[in-house]
GROMACS .gro file of C-alpha atoms in nm:
model
  284
    1MET     CA    1 -10.100   8.903  -9.277
    2ALA     CA    2 -10.372   9.008  -9.045
    3ILE     CA    3 -10.736   8.931  -9.115
    4THR     CA    4 -11.052   9.110  -9.005
    5PHE     CA    5 -11.418   9.057  -9.093
    6ALA     CA    6 -11.709   9.290  -9.164
    7THR     CA    7 -12.070   9.244  -9.274
    8ARG     CA    8 -12.277   9.462  -9.505
    9ILE     CA    9 -12.652   9.467  -9.564
   10GLY     CA   10 -12.790   9.556  -9.905
   11PRO     CA   11 -12.607   9.833 -10.092
   12GLY     CA   12 -12.359   9.913  -9.816
   13PHE     CA   13 -12.509   9.948  -9.469
   14VAL     CA   14 -12.257   9.808  -9.220
   15THR     CA   15 -12.381   9.589  -8.937
   16THR     CA   16 -12.212   9.390  -8.661
   17PRO     CA   17 -11.972   9.135  -8.818
   18THR     CA   18 -12.118   8.787  -8.856
   19PHE     CA   19 -11.787   8.608  -8.812
   20GLU     CA   20 -11.482   8.620  -8.589
   21SER     CA   21 -11.165   8.414  -8.614
   22MET     CA   22 -11.020   8.177  -8.360
   23ARG     CA   23 -10.754   7.910  -8.340
   24PHE     CA   24 -10.784   7.567  -8.186
   25PRO     CA   25 -10.522   7.461  -7.927
   26ALA     CA   26 -10.363   7.232  -8.187
   27GLY     CA   27 -10.311   7.532  -8.415
   28GLU     CA   28 -10.585   7.500  -8.676
   29GLY     CA   29 -10.747   7.823  -8.790
   30HIS     CA   30 -11.124   7.850  -8.762
   31VAL     CA   31 -11.406   8.103  -8.785
   32LYS     CA   32 -11.727   8.105  -8.585
   33VAL     CA   33 -12.054   8.294  -8.600
   34ALA     CA   34 -12.026   8.577  -8.349
   35HIS     CA   35 -12.349   8.755  -8.447
   36ASP     CA   36 -12.631   8.585  -8.638
   37ASN     CA   37 -12.741   8.842  -8.893
   38THR     CA   38 -13.000   8.612  -9.051
   39GLY     CA   39 -13.315   8.798  -9.146
   40LYS     CA   40 -13.153   9.140  -9.184
   41GLY     CA   41 -13.156   9.125  -9.565
   42ASP     CA   42 -12.907   9.033  -9.836
   43LEU     CA   43 -12.567   9.004  -9.670
   44THR     CA   44 -12.221   9.070  -9.811
   45GLU     CA   45 -11.944   8.929  -9.596
   46VAL     CA   46 -11.615   9.119  -9.627
   47ALA     CA   47 -11.271   8.995  -9.522
   48THR     CA   48 -10.967   9.224  -9.515
   49LEU     CA   49 -10.615   9.079  -9.527
   50THR     CA   50 -10.296   9.279  -9.485
   51GLY     CA   51  -9.939   9.154  -9.503
   52ALA     CA   52  -9.837   8.812  -9.631
   53ASP     CA   53  -9.887   8.551  -9.357
   54ALA     CA   54 -10.001   8.227  -9.521
   55ASN     CA   55 -10.185   8.126  -9.202
   56ASP     CA   56 -10.437   8.400  -9.273
   57LEU     CA   57 -10.508   8.248  -9.613
   58VAL     CA   58 -10.634   7.940  -9.429
   59LEU     CA   59 -10.861   8.161  -9.219
   60LEU     CA   60 -10.978   8.327  -9.541
   61GLY     CA   61 -11.075   7.988  -9.677
   62MET     CA   62 -11.263   7.899  -9.358
   63TRP     CA   63 -11.447   8.232  -9.372
   64ALA     CA   64 -11.537   8.189  -9.741
   65ASP     CA   65 -11.674   7.840  -9.682
   66ALA     CA   66 -11.881   7.951  -9.382
   67ALA     CA   67 -12.018   8.255  -9.567
   68LYS     CA   68 -12.117   8.048  -9.871
   69GLN     CA   69 -12.295   7.796  -9.649
   70ARG     CA   70 -12.499   8.089  -9.518
   71ALA     CA   71 -12.574   8.202  -9.878
   72ALA     CA   72 -12.393   8.535  -9.838
   73ARG     CA   73 -12.197   8.720 -10.105
   74THR     CA   74 -11.823   8.728 -10.033
   75VAL     CA   75 -11.566   9.003 -10.092
   76ALA     CA   76 -11.199   8.979  -9.993
   77LEU     CA   77 -10.995   9.298  -9.968
   78ILE     CA   78 -10.634   9.190 -10.022
   79PRO     CA   79 -10.443   9.511 -10.099
   80TYR     CA   80 -10.103   9.336 -10.105
   81LEU     CA   81 -10.142   9.034 -10.331
   82PRO     CA   82  -9.904   8.766 -10.204
   83GLY     CA   83  -9.679   8.608 -10.465
   84ALA     CA   84  -9.677   8.901 -10.706
   85ARG     CA   85  -9.296   8.920 -10.675
   86GLN     CA   86  -9.273   8.551 -10.768
   87ASP     CA   87  -9.428   8.578 -11.113
   88ARG     CA   88  -9.165   8.374 -11.296
   89GLY     CA   89  -8.914   8.098 -11.241
   90LEU     CA   90  -8.924   7.788 -11.027
   91PRO     CA   91  -9.157   7.763 -10.844
   92PHE     CA   92  -9.416   7.985 -11.011
   93GLY     CA   93  -9.514   8.133 -10.676
   94ALA     CA   94  -9.769   8.381 -10.808
   95ASN     CA   95  -9.967   8.096 -10.960
   96VAL     CA   96  -9.945   7.894 -10.638
   97TYR     CA   97 -10.095   8.179 -10.434
   98ALA     CA   98 -10.353   8.250 -10.704
   99THR     CA   99 -10.461   7.885 -10.711
  100ILE     CA  100 -10.514   7.892 -10.334
  101ILE     CA  101 -10.716   8.216 -10.343
  102ASN     CA  102 -10.921   8.112 -10.647
  103GLY     CA  103 -11.002   7.781 -10.480
  104PHE     CA  104 -11.209   7.962 -10.218
  105GLY     CA  105 -11.460   8.077 -10.482
  106ILE     CA  106 -11.482   8.431 -10.343
  107ASP     CA  107 -11.719   8.654 -10.540
  108GLN     CA  108 -11.486   8.956 -10.559
  109ILE     CA  109 -11.120   9.016 -10.477
  110VAL     CA  110 -11.000   9.376 -10.438
  111CYS     CA  111 -10.628   9.462 -10.443
  112LEU     CA  112 -10.409   9.771 -10.464
  113ASP     CA  113 -10.146   9.814 -10.732
  114PRO     CA  114 -10.032   9.454 -10.797
  115HIS     CA  115  -9.653   9.442 -10.830
  116SER     CA  116  -9.668   9.206 -11.126
  117PRO     CA  117  -9.845   9.250 -11.463
  118VAL     CA  118  -9.892   8.873 -11.455
  119MET     CA  119 -10.092   8.863 -11.132
  120PRO     CA  120 -10.419   9.018 -11.259
  121SER     CA  121 -10.455   8.741 -11.515
  122LEU     CA  122 -10.417   8.475 -11.245
  123ILE     CA  123 -10.672   8.595 -10.988
  124ASP     CA  124 -11.039   8.536 -11.070
  125ARG     CA  125 -11.290   8.821 -11.028
  126LEU     CA  126 -11.020   9.073 -10.939
  127THR     CA  127 -11.077   9.448 -10.897
  128ILE     CA  128 -10.765   9.669 -10.889
  129VAL     CA  129 -10.754   9.996 -10.697
  130ASP     CA  130 -10.527  10.243 -10.877
  131PRO     CA  131 -10.289  10.428 -10.641
  132ALA     CA  132 -10.260  10.738 -10.861
  133HIS     CA  133 -10.562  10.911 -10.709
  134LEU     CA  134 -10.433  10.832 -10.360
  135VAL     CA  135 -10.103  11.000 -10.443
  136ARG     CA  136 -10.277  11.309 -10.578
  137GLN     CA  137 -10.515  11.336 -10.283
  138HIS     CA  138 -10.280  11.252  -9.997
  139VAL     CA  139  -9.930  11.341 -10.118
  140VAL     CA  140  -9.901  11.575 -10.416
  141GLY     CA  141 -10.222  11.776 -10.450
  142ARG     CA  142 -10.347  11.913 -10.780
  143ALA     CA  143 -10.315  12.278 -10.873
  144ASP     CA  144 -10.640  12.306 -11.069
  145ARG     CA  145 -10.862  12.148 -10.803
  146ASP     CA  146 -10.704  12.149 -10.458
  147THR     CA  147 -10.715  12.460 -10.242
  148ALA     CA  148 -10.365  12.396 -10.107
  149PRO     CA  149 -10.071  12.453 -10.345
  150GLN     CA  150  -9.906  12.149 -10.497
  151ARG     CA  151  -9.635  12.011 -10.276
  152TYR     CA  152  -9.417  11.871 -10.557
  153ALA     CA  153  -9.288  12.004 -10.888
  154GLY     CA  154  -9.242  11.669 -11.062
  155ILE     CA  155  -9.263  11.290 -11.041
  156ILE     CA  156  -8.962  11.057 -11.072
  157ALA     CA  157  -8.987  10.701 -11.207
  158PRO     CA  158  -8.705  10.509 -11.034
  159ASP     CA  159  -8.662  10.252 -11.312
  160LYS     CA  160  -8.816  10.127 -11.637
  161GLY     CA  161  -9.072   9.915 -11.455
  162ALA     CA  162  -9.209  10.221 -11.276
  163ILE     CA  163  -9.247  10.449 -11.578
  164ALA     CA  164  -9.613  10.369 -11.649
  165ARG     CA  165  -9.714  10.413 -11.284
  166ALA     CA  166  -9.518  10.736 -11.241
  167THR     CA  167  -9.651  10.874 -11.569
  168GLU     CA  168 -10.010  10.810 -11.461
  169VAL     CA  169  -9.950  10.993 -11.133
  170ALA     CA  170  -9.782  11.281 -11.315
  171THR     CA  171 -10.071  11.307 -11.562
  172ILE     CA  172 -10.336  11.316 -11.289
  173CYS     CA  173 -10.136  11.577 -11.099
  174HIS     CA  174 -10.053  11.782 -11.413
  175LEU     CA  175  -9.680  11.750 -11.344
  176PRO     CA  176  -9.379  11.646 -11.554
  177VAL     CA  177  -9.229  11.301 -11.513
  178PHE     CA  178  -8.854  11.237 -11.496
  179ARG     CA  179  -8.697  10.899 -11.564
  180ALA     CA  180  -8.424  10.730 -11.367
  181GLU     CA  181  -8.250  10.407 -11.453
  182LYS     CA  182  -8.062  10.132 -11.275
  183HIS     CA  183  -7.739  10.004 -11.427
  184ARG     CA  184  -7.606   9.655 -11.372
  185ASN     CA  185  -7.261   9.508 -11.413
  186PRO     CA  186  -7.290   9.285 -11.723
  187ASP     CA  187  -7.051   9.031 -11.574
  188THR     CA  188  -7.205   8.995 -11.228
  189GLY     CA  189  -7.561   9.120 -11.278
  190LYS     CA  190  -7.527   9.330 -10.962
  191LEU     CA  191  -7.640   9.691 -10.944
  192ASP     CA  192  -7.362   9.918 -11.064
  193GLY     CA  193  -7.513  10.262 -11.027
  194PHE     CA  194  -7.806  10.489 -11.107
  195THR     CA  195  -7.872  10.780 -11.338
  196CYS     CA  196  -8.159  11.028 -11.351
  197GLU     CA  197  -8.270  11.281 -11.608
  198GLU     CA  198  -8.161  11.633 -11.525
  199LEU     CA  199  -8.396  11.789 -11.272
  200PRO     CA  200  -8.492  12.157 -11.241
  201GLU     CA  201  -8.283  12.365 -11.003
  202THR     CA  202  -8.578  12.438 -10.775
  203GLY     CA  203  -8.876  12.245 -10.641
  204ARG     CA  204  -8.942  11.915 -10.468
  205PHE     CA  205  -8.970  11.584 -10.652
  206LEU     CA  206  -9.161  11.268 -10.562
  207VAL     CA  207  -9.029  10.920 -10.641
  208VAL     CA  208  -9.323  10.687 -10.709
  209ASP     CA  209  -9.312  10.307 -10.714
  210ASP     CA  210  -9.519  10.008 -10.608
  211ILE     CA  211  -9.308   9.844 -10.340
  212CYS     CA  212  -9.012   9.909 -10.112
  213ASP     CA  213  -8.829   9.626  -9.940
  214GLY     CA  214  -8.483   9.716  -9.814
  215GLY     CA  215  -8.480  10.052  -9.992
  216GLY     CA  216  -8.140  10.020 -10.159
  217THR     CA  217  -8.270  10.118 -10.503
  218PHE     CA  218  -8.433  10.433 -10.370
  219MET     CA  219  -8.128  10.535 -10.169
  220GLY     CA  220  -7.905  10.487 -10.472
  221LEU     CA  221  -8.143  10.690 -10.686
  222ALA     CA  222  -8.157  10.971 -10.430
  223GLU     CA  223  -7.778  10.991 -10.426
  224SER     CA  224  -7.764  11.000 -10.806
  225THR     CA  225  -7.988  11.308 -10.820
  226GLY     CA  226  -7.753  11.507 -10.597
  227LEU     CA  227  -8.055  11.664 -10.426
  228PRO     CA  228  -8.081  11.714 -10.050
  229ARG     CA  229  -8.345  11.514  -9.865
  230GLU     CA  230  -8.561  11.826  -9.829
  231ARG     CA  231  -8.622  11.823 -10.205
  232LEU     CA  232  -8.708  11.454 -10.237
  233GLY     CA  233  -9.013  11.253 -10.134
  234LEU     CA  234  -9.094  10.884 -10.172
  235PHE     CA  235  -9.431  10.715 -10.222
  236VAL     CA  236  -9.466  10.338 -10.245
  237SER     CA  237  -9.797  10.153 -10.255
  238HIS     CA  238  -9.665   9.870 -10.038
  239GLY     CA  239  -9.408   9.943  -9.767
  240VAL     CA  240  -9.233   9.627  -9.653
  241PHE     CA  241  -8.939   9.833  -9.523
  242SER     CA  242  -8.703   9.555  -9.419
  243GLY     CA  243  -8.333   9.558  -9.335
  244ARG     CA  244  -8.165   9.895  -9.396
  245ALA     CA  245  -8.491  10.069  -9.487
  246PRO     CA  246  -8.481  10.311  -9.189
  247ALA     CA  247  -8.186  10.480  -9.365
  248LEU     CA  248  -8.432  10.603  -9.628
  249ALA     CA  249  -8.508  10.890  -9.391
  250ASP     CA  250  -8.153  11.017  -9.454
  251HIS     CA  251  -8.235  11.059  -9.823
  252PHE     CA  252  -8.604  11.157  -9.836
  253GLY     CA  253  -8.773  11.439  -9.651
  254GLU     CA  254  -9.112  11.269  -9.681
  255ILE     CA  255  -9.187  10.895  -9.700
  256VAL     CA  256  -9.545  10.781  -9.759
  257THR     CA  257  -9.703  10.437  -9.801
  258THR     CA  258 -10.036  10.265  -9.735
  259ASP     CA  259 -10.147  10.021  -9.468
  260SER     CA  260 -10.148   9.729  -9.714
  261TYR     CA  261  -9.847   9.577  -9.539
  262PRO     CA  262  -9.725   9.632  -9.180
  263ALA     CA  263  -9.372   9.775  -9.199
  264GLN     CA  264  -9.104   9.536  -9.072
  265THR     CA  265  -8.888   9.820  -8.936
  266GLU     CA  266  -8.962  10.162  -8.795
  267ILE     CA  267  -8.912  10.436  -9.054
  268PRO     CA  268  -8.858  10.782  -8.903
  269GLY     CA  269  -9.141  11.014  -9.004
  270LEU     CA  270  -9.326  10.750  -9.209
  271ARG     CA  271  -9.678  10.854  -9.308
  272VAL     CA  272  -9.931  10.576  -9.372
  273ILE     CA  273 -10.246  10.621  -9.580
  274ASP     CA  274 -10.558  10.438  -9.461
  275LEU     CA  275 -10.680  10.226  -9.754
  276HIS     CA  276 -11.020  10.139  -9.607
  277PRO     CA  277 -11.218  10.406  -9.796
  278ALA     CA  278 -11.057  10.321 -10.131
  279LEU     CA  279 -11.091   9.944 -10.090
  280THR     CA  280 -11.449   9.945  -9.966
  281GLY     CA  281 -11.537  10.198 -10.234
  282ALA     CA  282 -11.443   9.935 -10.494
  283ILE     CA  283 -11.689   9.676 -10.361
  284GLN     CA  284 -11.942   9.594 -10.631
   0.00000   0.00000   0.00000
């Protein structure tokens, strides 16, 4: 994670941040008052966290405590909710992270596209930013509103878990959605191949999902379509991009993500959408 602070006055005027973070020589995280905004009006203190470094959660707690002591409203923008991929099993990691975040008593949490359907029920006072409008605005375009022609002819859901998300994007963009599916070996449980509904002979198609780690699923899907990279694009809300992920560029002519998570590897041609307008626009 990385953490930054901002301060708002009244309905949204931005002033110099009240707080800045520091770390004591022994390693403890801390925040201090960098600019005393007392007397400027009703303050909303805003913290933005990206990535998944647990040390920044400690700084978030320090910030929340300091802001509450100064009687300010608190908003945490956490686009990548940590623990969402640990929403079952032992330990129940999603609940552990949620318990930590909830314990800070922050007035509003804003996230983007939580990976897990369980996570929203665990985080108190959560606002979710839907990625579908980001995809339409920054990636696909929309024929009946945008001046530029649409850049894709259809949306592909890479597996069953992505169907709802891909369908929403397709609906907003007035495009058809095509379903792909992963197949596993019943004896080993390992991935055994991919299939995709038949695609039109012309046009470009955008694969839409919430997260990409090593990229193996997306590379397998791309191969199963039989399409050249020039006819395939990939959008993921959260781009971890670890391990072999740079090889995605061999399969997709366009790869787009957001700045919710700093990519672990360099992806050739990667385009990153700035989430700041969407996240701050969700502040209540």
